[in-house]
mmCIF file with all atom_site columns, C-alpha atoms in Angstrom:
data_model
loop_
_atom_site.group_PDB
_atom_site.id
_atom_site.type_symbol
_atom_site.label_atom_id
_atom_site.label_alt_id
_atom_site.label_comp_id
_atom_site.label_asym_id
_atom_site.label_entity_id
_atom_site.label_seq_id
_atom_site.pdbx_PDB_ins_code
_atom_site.Cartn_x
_atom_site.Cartn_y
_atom_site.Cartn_z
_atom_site.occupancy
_atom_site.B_iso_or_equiv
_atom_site.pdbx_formal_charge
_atom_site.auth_seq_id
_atom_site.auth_comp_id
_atom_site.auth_asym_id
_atom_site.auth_atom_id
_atom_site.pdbx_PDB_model_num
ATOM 1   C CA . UNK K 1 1   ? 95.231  200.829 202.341 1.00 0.00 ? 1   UNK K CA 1
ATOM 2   C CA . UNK K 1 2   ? 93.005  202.030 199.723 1.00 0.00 ? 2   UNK K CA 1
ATOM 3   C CA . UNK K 1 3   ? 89.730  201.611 201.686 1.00 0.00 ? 3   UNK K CA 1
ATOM 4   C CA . UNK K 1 4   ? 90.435  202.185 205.080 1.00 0.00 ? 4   UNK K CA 1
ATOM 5   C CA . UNK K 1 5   ? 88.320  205.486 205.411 1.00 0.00 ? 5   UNK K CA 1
ATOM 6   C CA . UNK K 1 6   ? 85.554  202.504 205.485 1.00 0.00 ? 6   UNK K CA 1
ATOM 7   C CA . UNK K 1 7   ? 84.546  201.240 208.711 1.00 0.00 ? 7   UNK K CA 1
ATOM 8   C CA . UNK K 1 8   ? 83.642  197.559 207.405 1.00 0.00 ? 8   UNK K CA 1
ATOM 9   C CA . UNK K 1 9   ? 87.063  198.170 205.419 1.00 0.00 ? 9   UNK K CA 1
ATOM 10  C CA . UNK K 1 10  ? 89.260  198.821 208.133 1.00 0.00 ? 10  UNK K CA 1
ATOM 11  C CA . UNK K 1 11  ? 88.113  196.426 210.576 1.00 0.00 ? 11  UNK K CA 1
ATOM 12  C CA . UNK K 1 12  ? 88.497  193.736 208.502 1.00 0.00 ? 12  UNK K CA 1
ATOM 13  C CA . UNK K 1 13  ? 92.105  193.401 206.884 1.00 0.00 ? 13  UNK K CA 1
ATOM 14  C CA . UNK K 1 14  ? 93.811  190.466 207.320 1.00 0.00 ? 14  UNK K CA 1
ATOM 15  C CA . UNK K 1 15  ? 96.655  188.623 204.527 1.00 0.00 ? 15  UNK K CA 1
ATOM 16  C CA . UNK K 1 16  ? 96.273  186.423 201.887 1.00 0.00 ? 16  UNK K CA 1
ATOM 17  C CA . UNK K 1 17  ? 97.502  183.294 203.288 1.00 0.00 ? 17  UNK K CA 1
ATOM 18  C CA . UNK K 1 18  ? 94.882  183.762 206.486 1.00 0.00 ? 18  UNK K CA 1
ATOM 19  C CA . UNK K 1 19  ? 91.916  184.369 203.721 1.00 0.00 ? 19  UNK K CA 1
ATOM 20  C CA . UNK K 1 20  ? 93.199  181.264 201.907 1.00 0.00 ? 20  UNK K CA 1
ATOM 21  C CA . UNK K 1 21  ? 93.173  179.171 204.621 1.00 0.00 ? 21  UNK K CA 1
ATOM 22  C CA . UNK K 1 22  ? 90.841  176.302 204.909 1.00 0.00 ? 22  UNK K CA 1
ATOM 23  C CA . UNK K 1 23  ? 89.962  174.707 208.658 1.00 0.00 ? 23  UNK K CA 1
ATOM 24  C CA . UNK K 1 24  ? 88.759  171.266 207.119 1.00 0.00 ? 24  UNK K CA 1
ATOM 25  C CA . UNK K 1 25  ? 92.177  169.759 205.868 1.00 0.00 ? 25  UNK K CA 1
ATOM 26  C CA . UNK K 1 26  ? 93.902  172.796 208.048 1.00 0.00 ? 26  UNK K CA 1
ATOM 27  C CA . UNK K 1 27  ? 96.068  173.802 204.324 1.00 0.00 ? 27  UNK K CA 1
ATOM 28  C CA . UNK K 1 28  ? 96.563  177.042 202.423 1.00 0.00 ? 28  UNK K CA 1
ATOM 29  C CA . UNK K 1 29  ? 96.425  177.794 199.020 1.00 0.00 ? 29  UNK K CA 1
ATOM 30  C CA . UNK K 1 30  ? 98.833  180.735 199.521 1.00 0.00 ? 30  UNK K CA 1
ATOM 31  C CA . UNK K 1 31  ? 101.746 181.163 201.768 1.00 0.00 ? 31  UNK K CA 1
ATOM 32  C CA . UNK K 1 32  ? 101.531 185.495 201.021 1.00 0.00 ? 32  UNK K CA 1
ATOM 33  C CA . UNK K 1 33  ? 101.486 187.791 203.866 1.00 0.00 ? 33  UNK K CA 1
ATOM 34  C CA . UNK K 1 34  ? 100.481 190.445 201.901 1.00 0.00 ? 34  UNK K CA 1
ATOM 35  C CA . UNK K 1 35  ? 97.664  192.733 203.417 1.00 0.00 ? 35  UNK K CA 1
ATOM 36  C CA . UNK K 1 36  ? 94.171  192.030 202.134 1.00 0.00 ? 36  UNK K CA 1
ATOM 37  C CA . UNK K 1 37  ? 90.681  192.858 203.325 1.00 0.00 ? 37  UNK K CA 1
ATOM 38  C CA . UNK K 1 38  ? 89.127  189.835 204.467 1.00 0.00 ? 38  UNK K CA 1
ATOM 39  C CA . UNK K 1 39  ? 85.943  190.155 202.201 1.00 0.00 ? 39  UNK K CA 1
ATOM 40  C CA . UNK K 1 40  ? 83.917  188.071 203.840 1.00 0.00 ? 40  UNK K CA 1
ATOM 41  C CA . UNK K 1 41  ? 84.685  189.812 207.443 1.00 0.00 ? 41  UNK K CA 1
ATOM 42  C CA . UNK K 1 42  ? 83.627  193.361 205.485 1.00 0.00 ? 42  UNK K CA 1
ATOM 43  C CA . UNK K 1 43  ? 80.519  191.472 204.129 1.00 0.00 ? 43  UNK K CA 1
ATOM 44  C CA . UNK K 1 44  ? 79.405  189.870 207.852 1.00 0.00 ? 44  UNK K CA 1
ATOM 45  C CA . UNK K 1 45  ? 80.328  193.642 209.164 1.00 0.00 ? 45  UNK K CA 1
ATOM 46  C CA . UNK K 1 46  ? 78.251  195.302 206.391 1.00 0.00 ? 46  UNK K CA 1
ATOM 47  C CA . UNK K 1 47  ? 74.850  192.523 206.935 1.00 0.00 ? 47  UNK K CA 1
ATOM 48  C CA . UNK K 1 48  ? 75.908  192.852 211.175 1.00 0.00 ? 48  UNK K CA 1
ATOM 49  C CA . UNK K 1 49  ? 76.295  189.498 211.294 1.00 0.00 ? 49  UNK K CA 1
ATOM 50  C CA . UNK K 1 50  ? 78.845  187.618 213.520 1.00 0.00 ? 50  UNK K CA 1
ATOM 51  C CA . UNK K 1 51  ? 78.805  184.586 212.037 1.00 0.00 ? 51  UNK K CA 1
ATOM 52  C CA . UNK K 1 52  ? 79.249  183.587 208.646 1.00 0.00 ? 52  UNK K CA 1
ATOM 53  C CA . UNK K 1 53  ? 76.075  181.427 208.420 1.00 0.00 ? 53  UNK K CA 1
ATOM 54  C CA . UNK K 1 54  ? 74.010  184.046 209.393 1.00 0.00 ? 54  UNK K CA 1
ATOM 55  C CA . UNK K 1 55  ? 74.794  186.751 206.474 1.00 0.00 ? 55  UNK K CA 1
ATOM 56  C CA . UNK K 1 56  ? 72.186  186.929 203.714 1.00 0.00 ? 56  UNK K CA 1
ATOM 57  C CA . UNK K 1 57  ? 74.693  186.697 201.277 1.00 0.00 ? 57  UNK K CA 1
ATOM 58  C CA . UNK K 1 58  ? 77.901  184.885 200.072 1.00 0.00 ? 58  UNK K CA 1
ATOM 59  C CA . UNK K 1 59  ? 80.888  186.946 199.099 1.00 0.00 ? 59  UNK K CA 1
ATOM 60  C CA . UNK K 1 60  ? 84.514  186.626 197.810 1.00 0.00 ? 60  UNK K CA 1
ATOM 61  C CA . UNK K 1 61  ? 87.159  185.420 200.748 1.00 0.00 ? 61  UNK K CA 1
ATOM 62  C CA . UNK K 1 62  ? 89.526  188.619 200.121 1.00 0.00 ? 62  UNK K CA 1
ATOM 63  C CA . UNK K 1 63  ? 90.068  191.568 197.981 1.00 0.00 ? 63  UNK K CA 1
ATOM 64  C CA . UNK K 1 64  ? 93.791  192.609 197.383 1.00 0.00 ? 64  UNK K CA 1
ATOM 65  C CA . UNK K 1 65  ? 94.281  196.313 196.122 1.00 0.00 ? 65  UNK K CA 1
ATOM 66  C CA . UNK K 1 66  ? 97.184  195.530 192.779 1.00 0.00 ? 66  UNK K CA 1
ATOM 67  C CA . UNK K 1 67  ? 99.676  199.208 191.766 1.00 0.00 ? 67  UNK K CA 1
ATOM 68  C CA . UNK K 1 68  ? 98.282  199.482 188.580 1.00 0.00 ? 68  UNK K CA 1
ATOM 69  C CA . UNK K 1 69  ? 99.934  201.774 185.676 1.00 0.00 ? 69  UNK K CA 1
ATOM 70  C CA . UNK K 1 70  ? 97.495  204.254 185.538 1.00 0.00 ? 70  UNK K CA 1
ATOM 71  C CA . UNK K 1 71  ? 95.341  203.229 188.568 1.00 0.00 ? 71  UNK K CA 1
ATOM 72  C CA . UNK K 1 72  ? 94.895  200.680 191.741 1.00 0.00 ? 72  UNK K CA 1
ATOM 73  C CA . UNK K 1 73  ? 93.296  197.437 190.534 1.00 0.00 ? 73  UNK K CA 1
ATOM 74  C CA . UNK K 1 74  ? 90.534  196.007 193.004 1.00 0.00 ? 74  UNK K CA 1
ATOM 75  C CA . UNK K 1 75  ? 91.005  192.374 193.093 1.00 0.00 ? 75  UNK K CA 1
ATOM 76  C CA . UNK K 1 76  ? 88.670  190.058 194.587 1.00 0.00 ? 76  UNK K CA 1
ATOM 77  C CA . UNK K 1 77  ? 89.920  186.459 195.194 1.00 0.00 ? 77  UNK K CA 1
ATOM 78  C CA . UNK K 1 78  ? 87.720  183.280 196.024 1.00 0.00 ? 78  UNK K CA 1
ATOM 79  C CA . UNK K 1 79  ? 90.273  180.495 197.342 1.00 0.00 ? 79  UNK K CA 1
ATOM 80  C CA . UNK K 1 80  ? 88.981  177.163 197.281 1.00 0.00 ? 80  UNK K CA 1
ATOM 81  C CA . UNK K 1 81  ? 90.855  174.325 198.578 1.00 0.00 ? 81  UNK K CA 1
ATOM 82  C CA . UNK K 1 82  ? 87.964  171.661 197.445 1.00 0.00 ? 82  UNK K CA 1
ATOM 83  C CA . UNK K 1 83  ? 86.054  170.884 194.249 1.00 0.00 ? 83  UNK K CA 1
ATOM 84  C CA . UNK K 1 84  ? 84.604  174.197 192.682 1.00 0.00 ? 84  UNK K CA 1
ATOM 85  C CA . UNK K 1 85  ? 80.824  174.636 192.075 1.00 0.00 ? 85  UNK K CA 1
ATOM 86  C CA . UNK K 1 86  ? 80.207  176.899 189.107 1.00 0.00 ? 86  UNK K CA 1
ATOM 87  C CA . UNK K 1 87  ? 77.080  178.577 190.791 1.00 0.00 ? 87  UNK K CA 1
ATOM 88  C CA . UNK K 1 88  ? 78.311  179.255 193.966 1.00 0.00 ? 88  UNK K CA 1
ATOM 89  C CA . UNK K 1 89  ? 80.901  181.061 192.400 1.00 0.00 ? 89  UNK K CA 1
ATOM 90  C CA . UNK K 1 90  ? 78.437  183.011 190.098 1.00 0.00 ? 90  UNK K CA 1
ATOM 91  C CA . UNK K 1 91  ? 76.833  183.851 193.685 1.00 0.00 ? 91  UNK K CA 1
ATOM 92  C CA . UNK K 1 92  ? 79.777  185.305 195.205 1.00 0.00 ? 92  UNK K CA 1
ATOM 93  C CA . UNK K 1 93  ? 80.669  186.989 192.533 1.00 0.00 ? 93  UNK K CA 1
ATOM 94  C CA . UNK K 1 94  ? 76.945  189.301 192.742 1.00 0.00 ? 94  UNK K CA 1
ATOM 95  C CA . UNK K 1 95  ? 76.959  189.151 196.103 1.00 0.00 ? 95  UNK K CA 1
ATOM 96  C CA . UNK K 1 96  ? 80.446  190.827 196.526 1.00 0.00 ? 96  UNK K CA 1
ATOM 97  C CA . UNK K 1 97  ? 79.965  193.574 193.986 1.00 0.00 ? 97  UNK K CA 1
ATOM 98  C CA . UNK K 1 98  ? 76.442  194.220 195.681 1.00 0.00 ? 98  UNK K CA 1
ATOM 99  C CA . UNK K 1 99  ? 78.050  194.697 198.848 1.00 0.00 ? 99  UNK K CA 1
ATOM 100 C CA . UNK K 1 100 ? 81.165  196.400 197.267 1.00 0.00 ? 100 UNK K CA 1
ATOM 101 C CA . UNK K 1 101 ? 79.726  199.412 195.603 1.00 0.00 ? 101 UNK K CA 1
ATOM 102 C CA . UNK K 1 102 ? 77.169  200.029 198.185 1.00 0.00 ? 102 UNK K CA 1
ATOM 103 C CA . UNK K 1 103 ? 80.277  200.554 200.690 1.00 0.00 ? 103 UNK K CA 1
ATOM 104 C CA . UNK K 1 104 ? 81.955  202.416 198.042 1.00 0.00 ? 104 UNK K CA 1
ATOM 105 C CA . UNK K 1 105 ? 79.218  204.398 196.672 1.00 0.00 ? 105 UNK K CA 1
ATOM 106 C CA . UNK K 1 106 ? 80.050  202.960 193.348 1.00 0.00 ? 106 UNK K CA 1
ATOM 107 C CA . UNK K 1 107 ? 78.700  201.740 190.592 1.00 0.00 ? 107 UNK K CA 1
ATOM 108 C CA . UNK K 1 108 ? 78.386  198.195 188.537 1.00 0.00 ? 108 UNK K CA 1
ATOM 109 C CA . UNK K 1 109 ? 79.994  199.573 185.398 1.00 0.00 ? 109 UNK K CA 1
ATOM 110 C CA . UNK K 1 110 ? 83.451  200.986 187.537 1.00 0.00 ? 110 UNK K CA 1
ATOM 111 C CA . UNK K 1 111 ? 84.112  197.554 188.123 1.00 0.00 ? 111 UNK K CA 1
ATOM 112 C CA . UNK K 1 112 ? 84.963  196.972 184.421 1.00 0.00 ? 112 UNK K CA 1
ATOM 113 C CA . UNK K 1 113 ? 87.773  199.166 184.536 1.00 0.00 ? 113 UNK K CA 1
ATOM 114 C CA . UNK K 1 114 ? 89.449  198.828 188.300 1.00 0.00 ? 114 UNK K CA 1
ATOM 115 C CA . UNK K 1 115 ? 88.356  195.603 189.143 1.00 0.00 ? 115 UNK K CA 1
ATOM 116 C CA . UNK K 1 116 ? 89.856  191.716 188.623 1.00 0.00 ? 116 UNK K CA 1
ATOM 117 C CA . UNK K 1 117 ? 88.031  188.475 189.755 1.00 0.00 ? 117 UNK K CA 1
ATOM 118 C CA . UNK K 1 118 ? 91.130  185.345 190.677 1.00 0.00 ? 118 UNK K CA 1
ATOM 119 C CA . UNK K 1 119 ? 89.251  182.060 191.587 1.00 0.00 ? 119 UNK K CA 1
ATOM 120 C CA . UNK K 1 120 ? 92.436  180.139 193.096 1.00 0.00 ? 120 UNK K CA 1
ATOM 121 C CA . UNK K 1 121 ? 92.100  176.206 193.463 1.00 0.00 ? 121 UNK K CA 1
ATOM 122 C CA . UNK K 1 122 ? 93.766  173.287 194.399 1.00 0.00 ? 122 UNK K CA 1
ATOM 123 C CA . UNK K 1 123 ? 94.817  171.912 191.291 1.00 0.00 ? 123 UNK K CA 1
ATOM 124 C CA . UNK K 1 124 ? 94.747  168.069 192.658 1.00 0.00 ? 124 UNK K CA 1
ATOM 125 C CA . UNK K 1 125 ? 90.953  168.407 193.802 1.00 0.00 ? 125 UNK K CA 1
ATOM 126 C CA . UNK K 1 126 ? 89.863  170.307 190.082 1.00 0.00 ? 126 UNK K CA 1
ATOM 127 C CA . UNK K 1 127 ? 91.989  168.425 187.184 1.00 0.00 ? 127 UNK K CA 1
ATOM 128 C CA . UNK K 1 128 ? 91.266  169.770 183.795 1.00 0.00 ? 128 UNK K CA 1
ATOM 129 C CA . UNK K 1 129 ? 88.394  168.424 182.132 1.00 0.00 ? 129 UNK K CA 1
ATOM 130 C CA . UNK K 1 130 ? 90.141  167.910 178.614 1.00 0.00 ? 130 UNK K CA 1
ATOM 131 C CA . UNK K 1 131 ? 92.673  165.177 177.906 1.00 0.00 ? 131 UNK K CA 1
ATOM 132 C CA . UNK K 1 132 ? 96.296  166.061 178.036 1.00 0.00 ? 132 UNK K CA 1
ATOM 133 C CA . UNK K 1 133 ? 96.806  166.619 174.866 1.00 0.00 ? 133 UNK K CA 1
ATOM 134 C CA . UNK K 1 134 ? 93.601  168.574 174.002 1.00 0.00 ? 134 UNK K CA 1
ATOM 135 C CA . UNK K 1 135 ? 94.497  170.467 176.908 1.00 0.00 ? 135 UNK K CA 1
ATOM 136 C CA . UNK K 1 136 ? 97.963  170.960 175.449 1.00 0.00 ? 136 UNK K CA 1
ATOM 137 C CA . UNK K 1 137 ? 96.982  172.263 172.432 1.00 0.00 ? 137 UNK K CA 1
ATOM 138 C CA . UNK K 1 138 ? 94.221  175.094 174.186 1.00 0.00 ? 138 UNK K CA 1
ATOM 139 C CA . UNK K 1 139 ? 97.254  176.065 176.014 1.00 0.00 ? 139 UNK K CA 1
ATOM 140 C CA . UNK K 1 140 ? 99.772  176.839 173.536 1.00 0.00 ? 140 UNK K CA 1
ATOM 141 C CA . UNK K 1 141 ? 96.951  178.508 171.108 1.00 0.00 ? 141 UNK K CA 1
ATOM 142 C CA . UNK K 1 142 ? 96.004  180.567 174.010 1.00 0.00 ? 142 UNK K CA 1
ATOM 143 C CA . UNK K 1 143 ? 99.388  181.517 174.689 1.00 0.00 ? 143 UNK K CA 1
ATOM 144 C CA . UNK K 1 144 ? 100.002 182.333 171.064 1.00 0.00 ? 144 UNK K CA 1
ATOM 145 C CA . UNK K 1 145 ? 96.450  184.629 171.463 1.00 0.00 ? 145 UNK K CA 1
ATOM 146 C CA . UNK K 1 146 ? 98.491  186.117 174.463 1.00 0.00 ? 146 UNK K CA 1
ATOM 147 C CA . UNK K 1 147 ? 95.161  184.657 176.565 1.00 0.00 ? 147 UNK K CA 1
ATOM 148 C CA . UNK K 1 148 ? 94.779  182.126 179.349 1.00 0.00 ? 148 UNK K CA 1
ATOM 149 C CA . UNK K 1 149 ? 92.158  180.080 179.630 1.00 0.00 ? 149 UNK K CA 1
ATOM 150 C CA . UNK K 1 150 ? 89.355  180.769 182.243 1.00 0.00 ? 150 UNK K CA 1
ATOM 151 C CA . UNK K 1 151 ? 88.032  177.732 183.876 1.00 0.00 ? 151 UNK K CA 1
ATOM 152 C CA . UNK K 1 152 ? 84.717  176.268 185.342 1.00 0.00 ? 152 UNK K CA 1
ATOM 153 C CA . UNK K 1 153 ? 82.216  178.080 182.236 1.00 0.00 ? 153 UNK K CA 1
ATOM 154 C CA . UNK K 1 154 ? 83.250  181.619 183.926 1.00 0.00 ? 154 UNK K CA 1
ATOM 155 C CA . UNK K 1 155 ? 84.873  183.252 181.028 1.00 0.00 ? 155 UNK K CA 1
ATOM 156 C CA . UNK K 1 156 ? 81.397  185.363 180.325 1.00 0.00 ? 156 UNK K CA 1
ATOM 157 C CA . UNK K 1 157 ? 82.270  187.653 183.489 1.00 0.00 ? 157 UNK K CA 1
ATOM 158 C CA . UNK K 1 158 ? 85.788  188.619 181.993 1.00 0.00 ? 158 UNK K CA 1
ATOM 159 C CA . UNK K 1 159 ? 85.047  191.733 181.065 1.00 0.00 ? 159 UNK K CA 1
ATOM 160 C CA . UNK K 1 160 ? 81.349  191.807 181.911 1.00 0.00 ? 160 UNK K CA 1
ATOM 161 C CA . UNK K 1 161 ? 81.579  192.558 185.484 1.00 0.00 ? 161 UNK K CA 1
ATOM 162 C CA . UNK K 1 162 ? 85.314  192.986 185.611 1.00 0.00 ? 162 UNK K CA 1
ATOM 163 C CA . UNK K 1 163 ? 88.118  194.235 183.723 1.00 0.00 ? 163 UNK K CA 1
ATOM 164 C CA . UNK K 1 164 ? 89.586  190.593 183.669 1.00 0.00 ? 164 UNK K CA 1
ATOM 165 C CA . UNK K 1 165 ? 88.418  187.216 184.962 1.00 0.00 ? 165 UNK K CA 1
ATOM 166 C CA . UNK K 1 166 ? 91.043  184.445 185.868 1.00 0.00 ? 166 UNK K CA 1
ATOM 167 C CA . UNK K 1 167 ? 91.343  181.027 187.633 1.00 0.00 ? 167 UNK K CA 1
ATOM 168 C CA . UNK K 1 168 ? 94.532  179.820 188.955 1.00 0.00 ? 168 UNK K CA 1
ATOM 169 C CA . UNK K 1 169 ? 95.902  176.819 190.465 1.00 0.00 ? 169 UNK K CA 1
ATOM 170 C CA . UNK K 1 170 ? 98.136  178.016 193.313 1.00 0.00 ? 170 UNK K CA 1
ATOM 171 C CA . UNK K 1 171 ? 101.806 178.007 191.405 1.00 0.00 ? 171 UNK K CA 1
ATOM 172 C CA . UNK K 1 172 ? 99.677  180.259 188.899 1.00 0.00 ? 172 UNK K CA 1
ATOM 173 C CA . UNK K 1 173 ? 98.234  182.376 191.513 1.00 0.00 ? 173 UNK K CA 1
ATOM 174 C CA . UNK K 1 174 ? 102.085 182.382 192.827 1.00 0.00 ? 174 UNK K CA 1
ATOM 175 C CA . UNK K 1 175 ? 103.507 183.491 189.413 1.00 0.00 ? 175 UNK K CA 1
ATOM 176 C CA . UNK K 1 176 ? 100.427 186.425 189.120 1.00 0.00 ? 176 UNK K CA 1
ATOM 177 C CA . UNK K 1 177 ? 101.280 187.878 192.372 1.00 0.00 ? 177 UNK K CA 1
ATOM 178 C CA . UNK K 1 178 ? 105.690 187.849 191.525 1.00 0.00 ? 178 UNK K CA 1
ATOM 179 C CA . UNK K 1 179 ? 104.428 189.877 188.356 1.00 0.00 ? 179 UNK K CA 1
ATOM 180 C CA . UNK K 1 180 ? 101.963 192.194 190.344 1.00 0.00 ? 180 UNK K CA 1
ATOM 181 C CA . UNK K 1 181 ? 105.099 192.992 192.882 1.00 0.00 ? 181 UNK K CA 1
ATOM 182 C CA . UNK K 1 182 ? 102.891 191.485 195.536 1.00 0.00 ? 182 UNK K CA 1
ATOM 183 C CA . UNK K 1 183 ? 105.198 189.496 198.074 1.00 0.00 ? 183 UNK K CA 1
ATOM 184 C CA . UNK K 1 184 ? 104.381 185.512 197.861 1.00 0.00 ? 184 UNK K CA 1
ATOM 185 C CA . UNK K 1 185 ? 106.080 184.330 201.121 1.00 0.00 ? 185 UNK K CA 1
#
């Protein structure tokens, strides 16, 4: 994989559907075997922590490298199988570029050209905020736009920080990965 000349890189892959996995309710939000990095295992390795609670920081639970056309997209994905906090995922977000381009020897501004940000979540423990049929309507003008709609108030990091920003519930996050030729089972 892309980052495997990285010690904290190497030592850490693992697949999607082990990333996405969550002990409490013992459920995935992904059945994909595809190879990841387990970003928080590279973040632990990079602090030399063993255990999560002792790293300084917070990170993204995996980053999948995506064929691009022209170039291999770096995506970082945050699963979360319970109800999402907005600031915790604003923390992981710095955290994991921090840690990211320091490994890398990159730099903040790279990320808005090889980089994507997925927030996954359960879709029964986050329902949409707006009635059905104000929801209804966002959707089809945003489809008409050719845009999706970015929830939890983190649309200001698509294309800030990353090339694109998106949150999917897991059929969504099933559909991305079938168009990104990434297998889903």
């Amino acid at each position: 994989m892309k980052f495997d000349h990285i010690k904290e890189f190497w030592e850490s892959k693992s697949t999607l559907r082990e990333t996405s996995h969550n002990s409490a309710c013992d459920s995935n939000l992904t059945e994909s075997h595809a190879e990841v990095y387990d970003f928080d295992e590279v973040k632990n390795r990079y602090f030399g922590v063993v255990r999560e609670s002792a790293a300084p920081g917070k990170s993204a639970d995996a980053l999948l490298v995506v064929q691009g056309d022209k170039q291999d997209i770096n995506v970082f994905i945050e699963f979360k199988d319970c109800k999402v906090e907005r600031n915790e995922i604003r923390i992981k977000i710095a955290d994991s570029l921090l840690v990211f381009n320091d490994l890398t020897g990159s730099q903040l501004h790279d990320r808005k050209t090889d980089s994507d940000f997925i927030l996954v979540y359960s879709a029964k423990k986050n329902p949409p905020t707006a009635s059905g049929n104000k929801k209804y309507i966002e959707n089809k003008v945003l489809d008409k736009a050719n845009k999706k709609m970015i929830r939890f108030d983190l649309d200001k990091y698509d294309g800030t920080y990353f090339r694109k920003l998106m949150t999917y519930d897991e059929e969504e996050f099933r559909s991305y990965l079938e168009r990104s030729g990434v297998p889903v089972g």
